[in-house]
Amino acid sequence: MRVLVSGGSGLIGSALREALERAGQEVVRLRHAPGVAAEDLAGQARPGEVLWNWEAGAIDATALRDFDAVVHLAGENVAGRWTARRKARIRDSRVIGTRMLADTLSRLDGKPGVLVTASGINYYGNRGAEELDESSPPGGGFLADVCRDWEGATEPAARAGIRVVHTRFGMVLSSRGGALGKMLPLFRKGLGGKLGSGRQYVSWVSLRDAVRTIRFLFEHEDISGPVNVTAPQPVTNRDLTDSLARVLKRPAFLPAPAFALRLTLGQMADEMLLASMRVLPRRLRDAGFVFKDAFIDKALTRAIKREKPVQADG
């Protein structure tokens, strides 16, 4: 296969590139080049990459021809306090960038067979203990609205006959980065603890299963639309905390009160750290996907103690 990957230096993107290249696939990065004019994109691209500047509506369309698959993972990092400017950047990088890419792909002579785009389980909003699958309606909140518009931005590609899959990722567990990467330094010092009440559900997936899911979606041409990329056993934040403490053999008795999280992080705390999303991977299970890391203790143990580059066969 010949695969184009945006967000290729991120947690999922870098692992996906490694796995595909070890399997003998050709992987090309779609690299963000802010400030580069449209006429300069081709000349400034290095081997193995295509440049784009979504802020300026500039992309090297000619270089996007004849890919078998496009995986679009790019987007502004959502961690940290959300100012009005930051929220605009989070939304625009996803919605405007995705619409531009989908529109460009739709007009190519050599269109890709599939466009796999990132989304998130925040689509469902804060839903308590309700079990959620791909048929569940969207929730409310800033991130839910972003995810809905993000997925909608792919419509030009779908209308042009490109198979579009929206991967709604849960918390991706890896010591390389992401939420777990930020948690590990505190927990290793015995300074970790539950967030707020600890009763909120955390829907998670291991990094290797996240990569395996994308490759599974390449191969299953009958799957389009939303796909929850979460392990089949969501856990509460308290369960996650206890499991991480067991794996590290450290205490975890320093909770972070909800009011302190809200004071420090504002809306981001309510929508990401304290929100409860009990999300199930119904469509993946129905299609026969088998998770290698279905239980939290095993996933954390592998991520922390023996995580290696994701192998081509998962």
PDB file of C-alpha atoms in Angstrom:
ATOM      1  CA  MET A   1       0.000   0.000   0.000  1.00  0.00           C
ATOM      2  CA  ARG A   2       0.887   3.646  -0.430  1.00  0.00           C
ATOM      3  CA  VAL A   3      -0.345   5.613   2.591  1.00  0.00           C
ATOM      4  CA  LEU A   4      -0.425   9.347   3.352  1.00  0.00           C
ATOM      5  CA  VAL A   5      -0.404  10.232   7.075  1.00  0.00           C
ATOM      6  CA  SER A   6      -1.016  13.653   8.608  1.00  0.00           C
ATOM      7  CA  GLY A   7      -0.067  14.134  12.249  1.00  0.00           C
ATOM      8  CA  GLY A   8       2.746  11.687  11.575  1.00  0.00           C
ATOM      9  CA  SER A   9       4.922  12.945  14.425  1.00  0.00           C
ATOM     10  CA  GLY A  10       2.187  12.517  17.039  1.00  0.00           C
ATOM     11  CA  LEU A  11       1.658   9.557  19.358  1.00  0.00           C
ATOM     12  CA  ILE A  12      -0.567   7.489  17.057  1.00  0.00           C
ATOM     13  CA  GLY A  13       0.882   8.798  13.805  1.00  0.00           C
ATOM     14  CA  SER A  14       4.489   7.945  14.616  1.00  0.00           C
ATOM     15  CA  ALA A  15       3.577   4.426  15.787  1.00  0.00           C
ATOM     16  CA  LEU A  16       1.442   3.881  12.688  1.00  0.00           C
ATOM     17  CA  ARG A  17       4.263   4.984  10.382  1.00  0.00           C
ATOM     18  CA  GLU A  18       6.708   2.619  12.108  1.00  0.00           C
ATOM     19  CA  ALA A  19       4.334  -0.337  11.812  1.00  0.00           C
ATOM     20  CA  LEU A  20       3.496   0.305   8.162  1.00  0.00           C
ATOM     21  CA  GLU A  21       7.105   0.803   7.134  1.00  0.00           C
ATOM     22  CA  ARG A  22       8.165  -2.429   8.843  1.00  0.00           C
ATOM     23  CA  ALA A  23       5.415  -4.167   6.870  1.00  0.00           C
ATOM     24  CA  GLY A  24       6.960  -2.881   3.650  1.00  0.00           C
ATOM     25  CA  GLN A  25       4.360  -0.201   2.924  1.00  0.00           C
ATOM     26  CA  GLU A  26       5.249   3.185   1.479  1.00  0.00           C
ATOM     27  CA  VAL A  27       4.373   5.939   3.963  1.00  0.00           C
ATOM     28  CA  VAL A  28       4.389   9.632   3.079  1.00  0.00           C
ATOM     29  CA  ARG A  29       3.896  12.358   5.687  1.00  0.00           C
ATOM     30  CA  LEU A  30       1.512  15.246   5.136  1.00  0.00           C
ATOM     31  CA  ARG A  31       3.461  17.861   7.104  1.00  0.00           C
ATOM     32  CA  HIS A  32       2.067  21.168   8.325  1.00  0.00           C
ATOM     33  CA  ALA A  33       4.127  24.075   6.992  1.00  0.00           C
ATOM     34  CA  PRO A  34       2.699  27.311   8.453  1.00  0.00           C
ATOM     35  CA  GLY A  35       3.799  30.444   6.679  1.00  0.00           C
ATOM     36  CA  VAL A  36       4.800  28.666   3.460  1.00  0.00           C
ATOM     37  CA  ALA A  37       3.047  30.002   0.352  1.00  0.00           C
ATOM     38  CA  ALA A  38       1.254  27.635  -2.033  1.00  0.00           C
ATOM     39  CA  GLU A  39       3.799  28.123  -4.791  1.00  0.00           C
ATOM     40  CA  ASP A  40       6.657  27.155  -2.460  1.00  0.00           C
ATOM     41  CA  LEU A  41       5.189  23.976  -0.954  1.00  0.00           C
ATOM     42  CA  ALA A  42       6.530  21.521  -3.543  1.00  0.00           C
ATOM     43  CA  GLY A  43      10.007  23.046  -3.538  1.00  0.00           C
ATOM     44  CA  GLN A  44      10.376  22.960   0.244  1.00  0.00           C
ATOM     45  CA  ALA A  45       9.127  19.399   0.752  1.00  0.00           C
ATOM     46  CA  ARG A  46      11.697  16.810   1.772  1.00  0.00           C
ATOM     47  CA  PRO A  47      11.701  13.262   0.372  1.00  0.00           C
ATOM     48  CA  GLY A  48       8.824  11.249   1.817  1.00  0.00           C
ATOM     49  CA  GLU A  49       6.595  14.189   2.624  1.00  0.00           C
ATOM     50  CA  VAL A  50       3.941  16.474   1.192  1.00  0.00           C
ATOM     51  CA  LEU A  51       3.497  19.965   2.633  1.00  0.00           C
ATOM     52  CA  TRP A  52       0.326  21.866   3.423  1.00  0.00           C
ATOM     53  CA  ASN A  53      -0.577  25.149   5.074  1.00  0.00           C
ATOM     54  CA  TRP A  54      -4.235  24.827   6.012  1.00  0.00           C
ATOM     55  CA  GLU A  55      -4.366  28.323   7.523  1.00  0.00           C
ATOM     56  CA  ALA A  56      -3.674  29.780   4.080  1.00  0.00           C
ATOM     57  CA  GLY A  57      -5.689  27.176   2.175  1.00  0.00           C
ATOM     58  CA  ALA A  58      -2.509  25.911   0.523  1.00  0.00           C
ATOM     59  CA  ILE A  59      -1.734  22.295  -0.294  1.00  0.00           C
ATOM     60  CA  ASP A  60       0.341  20.511  -2.933  1.00  0.00           C
ATOM     61  CA  ALA A  61      -2.626  18.791  -4.565  1.00  0.00           C
ATOM     62  CA  THR A  62      -0.596  17.164  -7.326  1.00  0.00           C
ATOM     63  CA  ALA A  63       1.414  15.237  -4.747  1.00  0.00           C
ATOM     64  CA  LEU A  64      -1.787  13.783  -3.216  1.00  0.00           C
ATOM     65  CA  ARG A  65      -2.613  11.605  -6.210  1.00  0.00           C
ATOM     66  CA  ASP A  66      -2.586   7.810  -6.239  1.00  0.00           C
ATOM     67  CA  PHE A  67      -2.510   6.964  -2.543  1.00  0.00           C
ATOM     68  CA  ASP A  68      -4.336   3.813  -1.472  1.00  0.00           C
ATOM     69  CA  ALA A  69      -5.225   5.311   1.905  1.00  0.00           C
ATOM     70  CA  VAL A  70      -5.062   8.654   3.681  1.00  0.00           C
ATOM     71  CA  VAL A  71      -4.932   8.792   7.495  1.00  0.00           C
ATOM     72  CA  HIS A  72      -5.698  12.239   8.873  1.00  0.00           C
ATOM     73  CA  LEU A  73      -4.618  12.581  12.514  1.00  0.00           C
ATOM     74  CA  ALA A  74      -3.505  16.219  12.640  1.00  0.00           C
ATOM     75  CA  GLY A  75      -4.993  18.713  15.077  1.00  0.00           C
ATOM     76  CA  GLU A  76      -4.023  21.210  17.764  1.00  0.00           C
ATOM     77  CA  ASN A  77      -3.219  19.623  21.138  1.00  0.00           C
ATOM     78  CA  VAL A  78      -6.216  19.954  23.482  1.00  0.00           C
ATOM     79  CA  ALA A  79      -4.275  19.688  26.757  1.00  0.00           C
ATOM     80  CA  GLY A  80      -4.007  22.820  28.884  1.00  0.00           C
ATOM     81  CA  ARG A  81      -6.259  25.735  29.743  1.00  0.00           C
ATOM     82  CA  TRP A  82      -8.617  26.791  26.969  1.00  0.00           C
ATOM     83  CA  THR A  83      -8.575  30.475  26.199  1.00  0.00           C
ATOM     84  CA  ALA A  84     -10.891  31.796  23.492  1.00  0.00           C
ATOM     85  CA  ARG A  85      -7.925  31.908  21.121  1.00  0.00           C
ATOM     86  CA  ARG A  86      -6.882  28.358  22.007  1.00  0.00           C
ATOM     87  CA  LYS A  87     -10.408  27.017  21.471  1.00  0.00           C
ATOM     88  CA  ALA A  88     -10.530  28.647  18.047  1.00  0.00           C
ATOM     89  CA  ARG A  89      -7.219  27.004  17.174  1.00  0.00           C
ATOM     90  CA  ILE A  90      -8.398  23.589  18.411  1.00  0.00           C
ATOM     91  CA  ARG A  91     -11.538  23.832  16.309  1.00  0.00           C
ATOM     92  CA  ASP A  92     -10.065  25.405  13.183  1.00  0.00           C
ATOM     93  CA  SER A  93      -7.119  23.014  12.960  1.00  0.00           C
ATOM     94  CA  ARG A  94      -9.588  20.136  12.858  1.00  0.00           C
ATOM     95  CA  VAL A  95     -12.579  21.460  10.975  1.00  0.00           C
ATOM     96  CA  ILE A  96     -10.985  23.841   8.464  1.00  0.00           C
ATOM     97  CA  GLY A  97      -7.982  21.574   7.894  1.00  0.00           C
ATOM     98  CA  THR A  98     -10.129  18.462   7.415  1.00  0.00           C
ATOM     99  CA  ARG A  99     -12.569  20.203   5.067  1.00  0.00           C
ATOM    100  CA  MET A 100      -9.689  21.480   2.956  1.00  0.00           C
ATOM    101  CA  LEU A 101      -8.070  18.044   2.745  1.00  0.00           C
ATOM    102  CA  ALA A 102     -11.371  16.280   1.972  1.00  0.00           C
ATOM    103  CA  ASP A 103     -12.250  18.816  -0.708  1.00  0.00           C
ATOM    104  CA  THR A 104      -8.812  18.479  -2.323  1.00  0.00           C
ATOM    105  CA  LEU A 105      -8.980  14.673  -2.333  1.00  0.00           C
ATOM    106  CA  SER A 106     -12.480  14.774  -3.817  1.00  0.00           C
ATOM    107  CA  ARG A 107     -11.225  16.594  -6.921  1.00  0.00           C
ATOM    108  CA  LEU A 108      -8.245  14.353  -7.690  1.00  0.00           C
ATOM    109  CA  ASP A 109      -8.018  12.047 -10.676  1.00  0.00           C
ATOM    110  CA  GLY A 110      -6.311   9.389  -8.548  1.00  0.00           C
ATOM    111  CA  LYS A 111      -8.456   9.405  -5.410  1.00  0.00           C
ATOM    112  CA  PRO A 112      -7.573   7.262  -2.360  1.00  0.00           C
ATOM    113  CA  GLY A 113      -9.714   4.253  -1.616  1.00  0.00           C
ATOM    114  CA  VAL A 114     -10.212   5.253   2.014  1.00  0.00           C
ATOM    115  CA  LEU A 115      -9.856   8.327   4.203  1.00  0.00           C
ATOM    116  CA  VAL A 116      -9.455   7.451   7.888  1.00  0.00           C
ATOM    117  CA  THR A 117      -9.894  10.567  10.010  1.00  0.00           C
ATOM    118  CA  ALA A 118      -9.333  11.004  13.715  1.00  0.00           C
ATOM    119  CA  SER A 119     -12.171  12.058  15.969  1.00  0.00           C
ATOM    120  CA  GLY A 120     -12.740  11.443  19.662  1.00  0.00           C
ATOM    121  CA  ILE A 121     -15.137   9.903  22.144  1.00  0.00           C
ATOM    122  CA  ASN A 122     -15.763  13.440  23.391  1.00  0.00           C
ATOM    123  CA  TYR A 123     -18.363  13.371  20.595  1.00  0.00           C
ATOM    124  CA  TYR A 124     -20.673  11.766  23.186  1.00  0.00           C
ATOM    125  CA  GLY A 125     -20.156  14.384  25.900  1.00  0.00           C
ATOM    126  CA  ASN A 126     -20.430  13.757  29.639  1.00  0.00           C
ATOM    127  CA  ARG A 127     -22.863  10.820  29.922  1.00  0.00           C
ATOM    128  CA  GLY A 128     -22.229   9.274  33.352  1.00  0.00           C
ATOM    129  CA  ALA A 129     -22.556   5.483  33.429  1.00  0.00           C
ATOM    130  CA  GLU A 130     -24.610   5.240  30.211  1.00  0.00           C
ATOM    131  CA  GLU A 131     -23.187   2.662  27.825  1.00  0.00           C
ATOM    132  CA  LEU A 132     -22.434   4.350  24.509  1.00  0.00           C
ATOM    133  CA  ASP A 133     -21.802   2.926  21.050  1.00  0.00           C
ATOM    134  CA  GLU A 134     -21.675   4.358  17.538  1.00  0.00           C
ATOM    135  CA  SER A 135     -25.470   4.628  17.382  1.00  0.00           C
ATOM    136  CA  SER A 136     -25.587   6.923  20.437  1.00  0.00           C
ATOM    137  CA  PRO A 137     -26.438  10.579  19.729  1.00  0.00           C
ATOM    138  CA  PRO A 138     -23.878  13.351  20.227  1.00  0.00           C
ATOM    139  CA  GLY A 139     -23.597  15.080  23.555  1.00  0.00           C
ATOM    140  CA  GLY A 140     -23.098  18.703  24.476  1.00  0.00           C
ATOM    141  CA  GLY A 141     -20.062  20.842  25.143  1.00  0.00           C
ATOM    142  CA  PHE A 142     -17.223  22.408  23.241  1.00  0.00           C
ATOM    143  CA  LEU A 143     -15.408  19.171  22.341  1.00  0.00           C
ATOM    144  CA  ALA A 144     -18.633  17.395  21.381  1.00  0.00           C
ATOM    145  CA  ASP A 145     -19.411  20.220  18.983  1.00  0.00           C
ATOM    146  CA  VAL A 146     -15.858  20.130  17.589  1.00  0.00           C
ATOM    147  CA  CYS A 147     -16.021  16.376  17.008  1.00  0.00           C
ATOM    148  CA  ARG A 148     -19.386  16.620  15.259  1.00  0.00           C
ATOM    149  CA  ASP A 149     -18.157  19.387  12.939  1.00  0.00           C
ATOM    150  CA  TRP A 150     -14.811  17.618  12.463  1.00  0.00           C
ATOM    151  CA  GLU A 151     -16.530  14.503  11.185  1.00  0.00           C
ATOM    152  CA  GLY A 152     -18.916  16.566   9.065  1.00  0.00           C
ATOM    153  CA  ALA A 153     -15.976  18.289   7.367  1.00  0.00           C
ATOM    154  CA  THR A 154     -15.178  15.064   5.469  1.00  0.00           C
ATOM    155  CA  GLU A 155     -18.417  15.257   3.484  1.00  0.00           C
ATOM    156  CA  PRO A 156     -16.762  16.366   0.196  1.00  0.00           C
ATOM    157  CA  ALA A 157     -14.674  13.174   0.182  1.00  0.00           C
ATOM    158  CA  ALA A 158     -17.659  10.954   0.933  1.00  0.00           C
ATOM    159  CA  ARG A 159     -19.722  12.603  -1.830  1.00  0.00           C
ATOM    160  CA  ALA A 160     -16.874  11.903  -4.267  1.00  0.00           C
ATOM    161  CA  GLY A 161     -17.075   8.167  -3.529  1.00  0.00           C
ATOM    162  CA  ILE A 162     -14.139   7.908  -1.103  1.00  0.00           C
ATOM    163  CA  ARG A 163     -14.820   5.551   1.796  1.00  0.00           C
ATOM    164  CA  VAL A 164     -14.580   7.678   4.964  1.00  0.00           C
ATOM    165  CA  VAL A 165     -14.068   6.277   8.466  1.00  0.00           C
ATOM    166  CA  HIS A 166     -14.221   8.406  11.615  1.00  0.00           C
ATOM    167  CA  THR A 167     -12.057   6.842  14.331  1.00  0.00           C
ATOM    168  CA  ARG A 168     -13.383   8.026  17.702  1.00  0.00           C
ATOM    169  CA  PHE A 169     -10.341   7.441  19.893  1.00  0.00           C
ATOM    170  CA  GLY A 170     -10.498   7.019  23.639  1.00  0.00           C
ATOM    171  CA  MET A 171      -7.504   7.672  25.899  1.00  0.00           C
ATOM    172  CA  VAL A 172      -4.545   6.072  24.119  1.00  0.00           C
ATOM    173  CA  LEU A 173      -2.303   4.380  26.679  1.00  0.00           C
ATOM    174  CA  SER A 174       1.402   4.682  25.982  1.00  0.00           C
ATOM    175  CA  SER A 175       4.469   5.632  27.965  1.00  0.00           C
ATOM    176  CA  ARG A 176       5.603   7.548  24.855  1.00  0.00           C
ATOM    177  CA  GLY A 177       3.190  10.404  25.519  1.00  0.00           C
ATOM    178  CA  GLY A 178      -0.465  11.321  25.760  1.00  0.00           C
ATOM    179  CA  ALA A 179      -2.328  11.288  29.066  1.00  0.00           C
ATOM    180  CA  LEU A 180      -0.398   8.331  30.498  1.00  0.00           C
ATOM    181  CA  GLY A 181       2.907   9.956  29.628  1.00  0.00           C
ATOM    182  CA  LYS A 182       1.867  12.977  31.692  1.00  0.00           C
ATOM    183  CA  MET A 183       0.649  10.840  34.612  1.00  0.00           C
ATOM    184  CA  LEU A 184       3.705   8.626  34.983  1.00  0.00           C
ATOM    185  CA  PRO A 185       6.166  11.107  36.576  1.00  0.00           C
ATOM    186  CA  LEU A 186       3.777  11.870  39.450  1.00  0.00           C
ATOM    187  CA  PHE A 187       2.678   8.273  39.963  1.00  0.00           C
ATOM    188  CA  ARG A 188       6.262   7.023  39.955  1.00  0.00           C
ATOM    189  CA  LYS A 189       6.937   9.392  42.870  1.00  0.00           C
ATOM    190  CA  GLY A 190       3.876   8.185  44.757  1.00  0.00           C
ATOM    191  CA  LEU A 191       2.125  11.509  44.188  1.00  0.00           C
ATOM    192  CA  GLY A 192      -0.755  10.284  42.029  1.00  0.00           C
ATOM    193  CA  GLY A 193      -4.411   9.849  42.854  1.00  0.00           C
ATOM    194  CA  LYS A 194      -7.927   9.885  41.490  1.00  0.00           C
ATOM    195  CA  LEU A 195      -9.346  12.950  39.764  1.00  0.00           C
ATOM    196  CA  GLY A 196     -12.423  14.439  41.380  1.00  0.00           C
ATOM    197  CA  SER A 197     -14.783  11.733  42.642  1.00  0.00           C
ATOM    198  CA  GLY A 198     -13.002   9.053  40.607  1.00  0.00           C
ATOM    199  CA  ARG A 199     -16.392   7.673  39.555  1.00  0.00           C
ATOM    200  CA  GLN A 200     -16.210   9.028  36.000  1.00  0.00           C
ATOM    201  CA  TYR A 201     -15.668   6.415  33.296  1.00  0.00           C
ATOM    202  CA  VAL A 202     -12.468   6.415  31.249  1.00  0.00           C
ATOM    203  CA  SER A 203     -12.637   4.702  27.867  1.00  0.00           C
ATOM    204  CA  TRP A 204      -9.134   3.756  26.800  1.00  0.00           C
ATOM    205  CA  VAL A 205      -7.185   1.801  24.185  1.00  0.00           C
ATOM    206  CA  SER A 206      -3.581   0.643  24.039  1.00  0.00           C
ATOM    207  CA  LEU A 207      -1.323   2.222  21.460  1.00  0.00           C
ATOM    208  CA  ARG A 208      -0.769  -1.058  19.641  1.00  0.00           C
ATOM    209  CA  ASP A 209      -4.522  -1.720  19.400  1.00  0.00           C
ATOM    210  CA  ALA A 210      -5.068   1.832  18.125  1.00  0.00           C
ATOM    211  CA  VAL A 211      -2.559   1.157  15.330  1.00  0.00           C
ATOM    212  CA  ARG A 212      -3.974  -2.296  14.659  1.00  0.00           C
ATOM    213  CA  THR A 213      -7.447  -0.760  14.361  1.00  0.00           C
ATOM    214  CA  ILE A 214      -6.366   1.619  11.612  1.00  0.00           C
ATOM    215  CA  ARG A 215      -4.782  -1.215   9.634  1.00  0.00           C
ATOM    216  CA  PHE A 216      -7.914  -3.324  10.200  1.00  0.00           C
ATOM    217  CA  LEU A 217     -10.008  -0.507   8.742  1.00  0.00           C
ATOM    218  CA  PHE A 218      -7.802  -0.379   5.633  1.00  0.00           C
ATOM    219  CA  GLU A 219      -8.652  -4.009   4.956  1.00  0.00           C
ATOM    220  CA  HIS A 220     -12.378  -4.001   5.750  1.00  0.00           C
ATOM    221  CA  GLU A 221     -13.938  -2.155   2.859  1.00  0.00           C
ATOM    222  CA  ASP A 222     -17.454  -2.626   4.241  1.00  0.00           C
ATOM    223  CA  ILE A 223     -16.775  -0.305   7.197  1.00  0.00           C
ATOM    224  CA  SER A 224     -17.412   3.416   6.903  1.00  0.00           C
ATOM    225  CA  GLY A 225     -18.659   6.130   9.223  1.00  0.00           C
ATOM    226  CA  PRO A 226     -17.966   6.277  12.971  1.00  0.00           C
ATOM    227  CA  VAL A 227     -15.894   3.602  14.696  1.00  0.00           C
ATOM    228  CA  ASN A 228     -15.193   3.712  18.439  1.00  0.00           C
ATOM    229  CA  VAL A 229     -11.529   2.911  19.066  1.00  0.00           C
ATOM    230  CA  THR A 230     -11.767   1.902  22.703  1.00  0.00           C
ATOM    231  CA  ALA A 231     -11.045  -1.312  24.576  1.00  0.00           C
ATOM    232  CA  PRO A 232     -14.145  -3.366  25.425  1.00  0.00           C
ATOM    233  CA  GLN A 233     -13.700  -2.825  29.193  1.00  0.00           C
ATOM    234  CA  PRO A 234     -13.981   0.869  30.157  1.00  0.00           C
ATOM    235  CA  VAL A 235     -12.928   1.607  33.739  1.00  0.00           C
ATOM    236  CA  THR A 236     -13.609   4.334  36.250  1.00  0.00           C
ATOM    237  CA  ASN A 237     -10.923   6.881  36.984  1.00  0.00           C
ATOM    238  CA  ARG A 238     -10.515   5.289  40.418  1.00  0.00           C
ATOM    239  CA  ASP A 239      -9.966   1.873  38.793  1.00  0.00           C
ATOM    240  CA  LEU A 240      -7.408   3.373  36.415  1.00  0.00           C
ATOM    241  CA  THR A 241      -5.600   5.021  39.320  1.00  0.00           C
ATOM    242  CA  ASP A 242      -5.558   1.824  41.378  1.00  0.00           C
ATOM    243  CA  SER A 243      -4.327  -0.236  38.422  1.00  0.00           C
ATOM    244  CA  LEU A 244      -1.522   2.201  37.628  1.00  0.00           C
ATOM    245  CA  ALA A 245      -0.453   2.199  41.275  1.00  0.00           C
ATOM    246  CA  ARG A 246      -0.378  -1.628  41.295  1.00  0.00           C
ATOM    247  CA  VAL A 247       1.701  -1.818  38.134  1.00  0.00           C
ATOM    248  CA  LEU A 248       4.193   0.756  39.443  1.00  0.00           C
ATOM    249  CA  LYS A 249       4.109  -0.632  43.007  1.00  0.00           C
ATOM    250  CA  ARG A 250       3.571   2.869  44.347  1.00  0.00           C
ATOM    251  CA  PRO A 251       0.889   4.392  46.573  1.00  0.00           C
ATOM    252  CA  ALA A 252      -1.726   6.626  44.938  1.00  0.00           C
ATOM    253  CA  PHE A 253      -3.431   8.464  47.769  1.00  0.00           C
ATOM    254  CA  LEU A 254      -3.180  12.107  46.698  1.00  0.00           C
ATOM    255  CA  PRO A 255      -6.457  12.877  44.895  1.00  0.00           C
ATOM    256  CA  ALA A 256      -6.903  15.992  42.787  1.00  0.00           C
ATOM    257  CA  PRO A 257     -10.165  17.632  43.931  1.00  0.00           C
ATOM    258  CA  ALA A 258     -12.562  18.717  41.230  1.00  0.00           C
ATOM    259  CA  PHE A 259     -12.520  22.334  42.388  1.00  0.00           C
ATOM    260  CA  ALA A 260      -8.712  22.457  42.114  1.00  0.00           C
ATOM    261  CA  LEU A 261      -8.785  21.021  38.598  1.00  0.00           C
ATOM    262  CA  ARG A 262     -11.437  23.528  37.548  1.00  0.00           C
ATOM    263  CA  LEU A 263      -9.492  26.381  39.119  1.00  0.00           C
ATOM    264  CA  THR A 264      -6.329  25.369  37.259  1.00  0.00           C
ATOM    265  CA  LEU A 265      -7.703  24.181  33.925  1.00  0.00           C
ATOM    266  CA  GLY A 266     -11.203  25.630  33.657  1.00  0.00           C
ATOM    267  CA  GLN A 267     -13.493  24.124  31.018  1.00  0.00           C
ATOM    268  CA  MET A 268     -10.874  21.625  29.919  1.00  0.00           C
ATOM    269  CA  ALA A 269     -11.087  19.945  33.354  1.00  0.00           C
ATOM    270  CA  ASP A 270     -14.862  19.498  33.086  1.00  0.00           C
ATOM    271  CA  GLU A 271     -14.845  18.162  29.538  1.00  0.00           C
ATOM    272  CA  MET A 272     -11.752  15.942  29.641  1.00  0.00           C
ATOM    273  CA  LEU A 273     -10.668  15.048  33.173  1.00  0.00           C
ATOM    274  CA  LEU A 274     -13.972  14.963  35.034  1.00  0.00           C
ATOM    275  CA  ALA A 275     -16.344  13.952  32.224  1.00  0.00           C
ATOM    276  CA  SER A 276     -17.626  10.373  32.169  1.00  0.00           C
ATOM    277  CA  MET A 277     -17.780   8.485  28.855  1.00  0.00           C
ATOM    278  CA  ARG A 278     -18.445   4.740  28.959  1.00  0.00           C
ATOM    279  CA  VAL A 279     -17.814   3.951  25.301  1.00  0.00           C
ATOM    280  CA  LEU A 280     -17.947   0.488  23.739  1.00  0.00           C
ATOM    281  CA  PRO A 281     -16.351  -0.619  20.425  1.00  0.00           C
ATOM    282  CA  ARG A 282     -19.476  -2.240  19.002  1.00  0.00           C
ATOM    283  CA  ARG A 283     -18.621  -1.899  15.313  1.00  0.00           C
ATOM    284  CA  LEU A 284     -15.086  -3.240  15.717  1.00  0.00           C
ATOM    285  CA  ARG A 285     -16.293  -6.241  17.720  1.00  0.00           C
ATOM    286  CA  ASP A 286     -19.078  -6.945  15.225  1.00  0.00           C
ATOM    287  CA  ALA A 287     -16.500  -6.884  12.398  1.00  0.00           C
ATOM    288  CA  GLY A 288     -14.343  -9.464  14.182  1.00  0.00           C
ATOM    289  CA  PHE A 289     -11.571  -7.259  15.549  1.00  0.00           C
ATOM    290  CA  VAL A 290      -9.827  -8.901  18.512  1.00  0.00           C
ATOM    291  CA  PHE A 291      -8.169  -6.601  21.057  1.00  0.00           C
ATOM    292  CA  LYS A 292      -4.747  -7.716  22.254  1.00  0.00           C
ATOM    293  CA  ASP A 293      -5.032  -5.421  25.288  1.00  0.00           C
ATOM    294  CA  ALA A 294      -8.596  -5.807  26.522  1.00  0.00           C
ATOM    295  CA  PHE A 295      -7.958  -5.309  30.245  1.00  0.00           C
ATOM    296  CA  ILE A 296      -6.461  -2.305  31.966  1.00  0.00           C
ATOM    297  CA  ASP A 297      -3.808  -4.051  34.106  1.00  0.00           C
ATOM    298  CA  LYS A 298      -2.302  -5.851  31.123  1.00  0.00           C
ATOM    299  CA  ALA A 299      -2.401  -2.728  28.957  1.00  0.00           C
ATOM    300  CA  LEU A 300      -0.687  -0.573  31.588  1.00  0.00           C
ATOM    301  CA  THR A 301       1.921  -3.241  32.335  1.00  0.00           C
ATOM    302  CA  ARG A 302       2.851  -3.501  28.687  1.00  0.00           C
ATOM    303  CA  ALA A 303       2.823   0.245  28.117  1.00  0.00           C
ATOM    304  CA  ILE A 304       5.043   0.977  31.116  1.00  0.00           C
ATOM    305  CA  LYS A 305       7.366  -1.994  31.396  1.00  0.00           C
ATOM    306  CA  ARG A 306       7.814  -3.470  27.970  1.00  0.00           C
ATOM    307  CA  GLU A 307       6.306  -1.264  25.323  1.00  0.00           C
ATOM    308  CA  LYS A 308       8.237  -1.626  22.104  1.00  0.00           C
ATOM    309  CA  PRO A 309       7.657  -0.236  18.618  1.00  0.00           C
ATOM    310  CA  VAL A 310       4.345  -1.547  17.333  1.00  0.00           C
ATOM    311  CA  GLN A 311       4.991  -4.590  15.167  1.00  0.00           C
ATOM    312  CA  ALA A 312       3.619  -4.873  11.666  1.00  0.00           C
ATOM    313  CA  ASP A 313       1.308  -7.717  12.741  1.00  0.00           C
ATOM    314  CA  GLY A 314       0.244  -5.951  15.954  1.00  0.00           C
TER     315      GLY A 314
END
